[in-house]
Amino acid sequence: MPKDIFARQTTHAQTFGTADRKAVALHCSLAHSGAWKAMAAEMAEPLSLTAFDLPGHGKSADWDGAEDFTALCAAVAKGFIDEPVDLIGHSGGAVAALQIALEMPEMVRTLTLIEPVLFAAAKGFPEYQAFQSSMAPYRAALAAGHKMLAAEKFTEIWGTGTPWNQIEERSRQYMADRIHLIEAGMPALADDNFGILAEDRLEGLDMPVMIIIGTACPPVIGRIAEEIAARLADVGLAEVPGAGHLLPVTHAAQVAGLIDVNLSRDE
C-alpha cells in the first residue's frame, strides 16, 4: 500500500487478505507491520487486515516528539477506519486500540487485546513492583546513553526468547535505533494519561473483547489482563501455553485461532 498521511504523519501500511470484512492491527513497539503476516495467514475467518507501521517504526515517518506517542498511534489508526472494523492491538498497540474503542465504539465490531501493557492497571499489586525492578537494567543503560545495551536488556524481558547474540545484527540495530520509543509510550502505559481506567469508562464498552496473554509472559501482564477483564461487559480471557510477550510472532496459529473465536462472537 502506498504511504498515506494520517494525523499529519506519513504512514506505511500493508493489507493481508481481500475479504469484505475489514480489520485493523496495531503492532507492538520495536516491531513493524510485517509482524502480523504469519498470524494473518492462519486466520480461518476471511479478512482484509490492514496493518501499518507505527510512528517511528518500519517505513513510517519518525516520531517528532511533539505529540503524545500512544495518542498519535491511535490517531493514525483511526485514519484507516472508515467503517466498523475488527480492531486488534498488541502490547502498546493494544493500549492505543483501547483508546480508539473508547473514542469511537460504534466503529469497532470486535476488539482483541494481545498482551496489553497498561501498567497503570497493575499499580498497587506485587506484580507491578516486580515489573519495575525487572526494568532497572534497561533503564540504567538507557539513562547512560547505551542504546544497544538498553535494547538488549529490554528484549530479555519482552522479546521472543532468542538470545541477543543470536538475533541478526540488522534487527538488533533496528531495535536500538528505536529504543527511545519505549519511554515515549509510558505516559499512557504507566500513567494512563488518556483515562482508560477512569470510573465507568471500560464498563461502557459493549463490543466482544478478547484478551490474549502467554503463560510465559511477565507476571504483570496477567495482572493487567485480569484487571481490565473484570471491568468489561463482554470479554474472554485466553492464555497461550508456553508463549511469551511476542506471541503473535512466536505462536501465530494459536493467536489466530483465538481471534477467530472473538470474531465469531459478532456474527
Coordinates of C-alpha atoms in Angstrom, one line a residue:
M1 CA 0.0 0.0 0.0
P2 CA 1.4 3.5 -0.8
K3 CA 2.2 5.7 2.1
D4 CA -0.6 7.9 3.3
I5 CA -0.7 10.8 5.7
F6 CA -2.9 10.5 8.8
A7 CA -2.8 12.8 11.8
R8 CA 0.0 14.7 9.8
Q9 CA 2.1 11.5 10.0
T10 CA 3.4 9.8 6.8
T11 CA 2.4 6.2 7.3
H12 CA 3.3 3.0 5.6
A13 CA 0.7 0.2 5.6
Q14 CA 0.1 -3.2 4.1
T15 CA -3.1 -5.3 3.8
F16 CA -3.3 -9.1 4.3
G17 CA -6.3 -10.6 2.5
T18 CA -9.1 -9.3 0.3
A19 CA -12.3 -10.2 2.1
D20 CA -15.2 -7.8 2.7
R21 CA -14.7 -8.0 6.5
K22 CA -12.2 -5.3 7.5
A23 CA -9.7 -5.4 10.3
V24 CA -7.0 -3.0 11.5
A25 CA -4.0 -4.1 13.5
L26 CA -1.5 -2.2 15.7
H27 CA 1.8 -3.9 16.4
C28 CA 4.0 -3.6 19.5
S29 CA 6.9 -1.2 20.0
L30 CA 10.2 -2.0 18.2
A31 CA 8.3 -4.2 15.6
H32 CA 6.6 -3.3 12.3
S33 CA 3.5 -4.1 10.3
G34 CA 5.0 -7.3 8.9
A35 CA 4.8 -8.8 12.4
W36 CA 1.2 -9.7 11.6
K37 CA 1.9 -11.6 8.4
A38 CA 2.1 -15.1 9.8
M39 CA -0.9 -14.6 12.1
A40 CA -3.0 -13.3 9.2
A41 CA -2.1 -16.3 7.1
E42 CA -3.5 -18.6 9.9
M43 CA -6.9 -16.9 10.2
A44 CA -9.9 -19.1 9.4
E45 CA -12.2 -16.0 9.1
P46 CA -11.6 -14.3 5.8
L47 CA -10.4 -10.8 6.5
S48 CA -8.9 -7.8 4.8
L49 CA -6.5 -6.9 7.6
T50 CA -4.7 -3.6 7.4
A51 CA -1.5 -3.4 9.4
F52 CA 0.5 -0.2 9.5
D53 CA 3.9 0.8 10.8
L54 CA 3.5 2.8 14.0
P55 CA 5.2 6.3 14.0
G56 CA 9.0 5.8 14.1
H57 CA 8.7 2.2 13.0
G58 CA 9.2 0.4 9.7
K59 CA 8.8 2.7 6.8
S60 CA 6.6 5.2 8.5
A61 CA 7.9 8.7 9.4
D62 CA 9.8 9.3 12.6
W63 CA 8.0 10.4 15.7
D64 CA 9.0 14.1 16.2
G65 CA 8.2 14.1 20.0
A66 CA 5.6 16.9 19.6
E67 CA 2.6 14.7 20.4
D68 CA 1.8 12.0 22.9
F69 CA 3.1 8.9 21.3
T70 CA 0.3 6.5 22.1
A71 CA -2.3 9.0 21.2
L72 CA -0.6 9.6 17.9
C73 CA -0.6 5.9 17.2
A74 CA -4.4 5.8 17.9
A75 CA -4.9 8.9 15.7
V76 CA -3.1 7.3 12.8
A77 CA -5.0 4.1 13.2
K78 CA -8.3 6.0 13.0
G79 CA -7.3 7.1 9.6
F80 CA -7.7 3.6 8.4
I81 CA -11.2 3.2 9.9
D82 CA -14.0 4.4 7.7
E83 CA -16.4 1.6 8.5
P84 CA -16.8 -0.8 11.5
V85 CA -13.7 -3.0 11.8
D86 CA -12.3 -5.7 13.9
L87 CA -9.6 -4.0 15.9
I88 CA -6.5 -5.9 17.0
G89 CA -3.7 -4.5 19.1
H90 CA -0.6 -6.0 20.6
S91 CA 1.3 -4.6 23.7
G92 CA 1.4 -0.8 23.4
G93 CA -0.7 -1.1 20.2
A94 CA -3.3 -2.8 22.4
V95 CA -3.4 0.3 24.7
A96 CA -3.8 2.5 21.6
A97 CA -6.6 0.2 20.4
L98 CA -8.4 0.6 23.7
Q99 CA -8.2 4.4 23.3
I100 CA -9.8 4.0 19.8
A101 CA -12.6 1.8 21.2
L102 CA -13.4 4.3 23.9
E103 CA -13.4 7.2 21.5
M104 CA -15.4 5.6 18.7
P105 CA -17.1 2.4 19.9
E106 CA -19.6 2.4 17.0
M107 CA -16.7 1.7 14.6
V108 CA -15.3 -1.3 16.5
R109 CA -17.0 -4.6 15.8
T110 CA -14.8 -6.7 18.0
L111 CA -11.7 -5.8 20.0
T112 CA -8.7 -8.1 20.5
L113 CA -6.1 -7.1 23.0
I114 CA -2.9 -9.2 22.9
E115 CA -0.6 -8.7 26.0
P116 CA -1.9 -5.2 26.8
V117 CA 0.8 -3.2 28.6
L118 CA -1.5 -0.8 30.5
F119 CA 0.9 -1.0 33.5
A120 CA -1.3 1.6 35.4
A121 CA -3.9 -1.2 35.9
A122 CA -1.4 -3.2 38.0
K123 CA -0.3 -0.4 40.3
G124 CA -0.7 -1.3 43.9
F125 CA -0.1 -5.0 43.2
P126 CA 3.1 -7.0 43.8
E127 CA 3.4 -7.7 40.1
Y128 CA 3.9 -4.0 39.4
Q129 CA 6.8 -3.7 41.7
A130 CA 8.4 -6.8 40.3
F131 CA 8.0 -5.3 36.8
Q132 CA 9.6 -2.0 37.9
S133 CA 12.6 -4.0 39.4
S134 CA 13.0 -6.1 36.2
M135 CA 13.2 -3.0 34.1
A136 CA 16.0 -1.4 36.1
P137 CA 18.9 -2.7 34.0
Y138 CA 17.2 -1.5 30.8
R139 CA 16.5 2.0 32.3
A140 CA 20.1 2.3 33.6
A141 CA 21.5 1.5 30.2
L142 CA 19.1 4.0 28.5
A143 CA 19.9 6.7 31.0
A144 CA 23.6 6.2 30.3
G145 CA 23.0 6.6 26.6
H146 CA 23.9 2.9 25.8
K147 CA 21.1 2.3 23.3
M148 CA 22.2 -1.1 22.2
L149 CA 22.6 -2.4 25.7
A150 CA 19.2 -0.9 26.6
A151 CA 17.6 -2.8 23.7
E152 CA 19.3 -6.0 24.8
K153 CA 18.1 -5.6 28.4
F154 CA 14.6 -4.7 27.2
T155 CA 14.4 -7.7 24.8
E156 CA 15.5 -10.1 27.5
I157 CA 12.1 -9.4 29.1
W158 CA 9.9 -8.6 26.2
G159 CA 11.4 -10.4 23.3
T160 CA 10.9 -13.8 21.6
G161 CA 13.3 -15.6 24.0
T162 CA 16.0 -15.7 21.4
P163 CA 19.4 -14.8 23.0
W164 CA 20.6 -11.4 22.0
N165 CA 23.8 -12.6 20.3
Q166 CA 21.7 -14.9 18.1
I167 CA 19.5 -12.1 16.7
E168 CA 20.8 -10.8 13.4
E169 CA 22.7 -7.5 13.5
R170 CA 20.2 -5.7 11.4
S171 CA 17.4 -6.5 13.8
R172 CA 19.5 -5.6 16.9
Q173 CA 20.3 -2.2 15.3
Y174 CA 16.6 -1.6 14.3
M175 CA 15.6 -2.1 18.0
A176 CA 18.4 0.0 19.3
D177 CA 17.6 2.9 17.0
R178 CA 14.0 2.9 18.3
I179 CA 14.5 2.1 22.0
H180 CA 13.6 5.7 23.0
L181 CA 10.0 5.0 21.8
I182 CA 9.5 2.6 24.8
E183 CA 9.7 5.6 27.2
A184 CA 7.7 7.7 24.7
G185 CA 4.7 5.4 25.4
M186 CA 4.9 5.4 29.2
P187 CA 2.6 8.4 29.8
A188 CA -0.2 6.3 28.5
L189 CA 1.1 2.9 29.7
A190 CA 2.2 3.7 33.2
D191 CA 0.3 6.9 34.0
D192 CA -2.9 6.3 32.0
N193 CA -2.9 9.8 30.7
F194 CA -5.9 9.0 28.5
G195 CA -8.0 7.9 31.5
I196 CA -8.8 4.4 30.2
L197 CA -9.1 3.3 33.8
A198 CA -11.4 6.2 34.9
E199 CA -14.6 5.2 36.6
D200 CA -17.2 3.6 34.3
R201 CA -15.2 4.0 31.1
L202 CA -14.3 0.4 30.4
E203 CA -17.7 -0.7 31.7
G204 CA -19.3 1.3 28.8
L205 CA -17.7 -0.9 26.1
D206 CA -20.2 -3.5 24.8
M207 CA -18.4 -5.0 21.8
P208 CA -17.0 -8.5 22.1
V209 CA -13.5 -8.3 23.6
M210 CA -10.8 -11.0 23.7
I211 CA -7.7 -10.5 25.8
I212 CA -4.9 -12.9 24.9
I213 CA -1.8 -13.5 27.0
G214 CA 1.0 -16.0 27.1
T215 CA 1.7 -18.2 30.1
A216 CA 5.4 -17.3 29.9
C217 CA 4.8 -13.6 29.8
P218 CA 6.0 -11.3 32.6
P219 CA 3.6 -11.7 35.6
V220 CA 2.5 -8.1 35.4
I221 CA 0.7 -8.9 32.1
G222 CA -1.5 -11.4 33.8
R223 CA -2.5 -8.9 36.5
I224 CA -3.2 -6.2 33.8
A225 CA -5.4 -8.6 31.8
E226 CA -7.4 -9.6 34.9
E227 CA -7.9 -6.1 36.0
I228 CA -9.1 -5.0 32.6
A229 CA -11.3 -8.1 32.0
A230 CA -13.1 -7.6 35.3
R231 CA -14.5 -4.3 34.1
L232 CA -15.7 -5.3 30.6
A233 CA -19.2 -6.4 29.8
D234 CA -18.4 -9.0 27.1
V235 CA -14.9 -10.4 27.4
G236 CA -13.0 -13.6 27.1
L237 CA -9.5 -14.0 28.6
A238 CA -7.3 -16.6 27.0
E239 CA -3.8 -17.9 27.6
V240 CA -1.5 -19.4 25.0
P241 CA 0.6 -22.1 26.7
G242 CA 4.3 -21.5 26.7
A243 CA 4.1 -18.2 24.9
G244 CA 5.9 -15.0 25.9
H245 CA 5.2 -11.4 25.1
L246 CA 5.7 -11.7 21.3
L247 CA 3.1 -14.4 20.8
P248 CA 1.7 -13.1 17.5
V249 CA 5.1 -13.9 16.1
T250 CA 6.1 -17.0 18.0
H251 CA 2.6 -18.6 18.3
A252 CA 0.8 -17.2 15.2
A253 CA -1.6 -20.1 14.7
Q254 CA -2.8 -20.1 18.3
V255 CA -3.3 -16.4 18.4
A256 CA -5.2 -16.5 15.0
G257 CA -7.5 -19.2 16.4
L258 CA -8.4 -17.2 19.4
I259 CA -9.0 -14.1 17.3
D260 CA -11.3 -16.2 15.1
V261 CA -13.3 -17.1 18.2
N262 CA -13.7 -13.5 19.1
L263 CA -14.7 -12.5 15.5
S264 CA -17.4 -15.3 15.6
R265 CA -19.0 -13.7 18.6
D266 CA -20.1 -10.8 16.5
E267 CA -21.8 -12.9 13.8

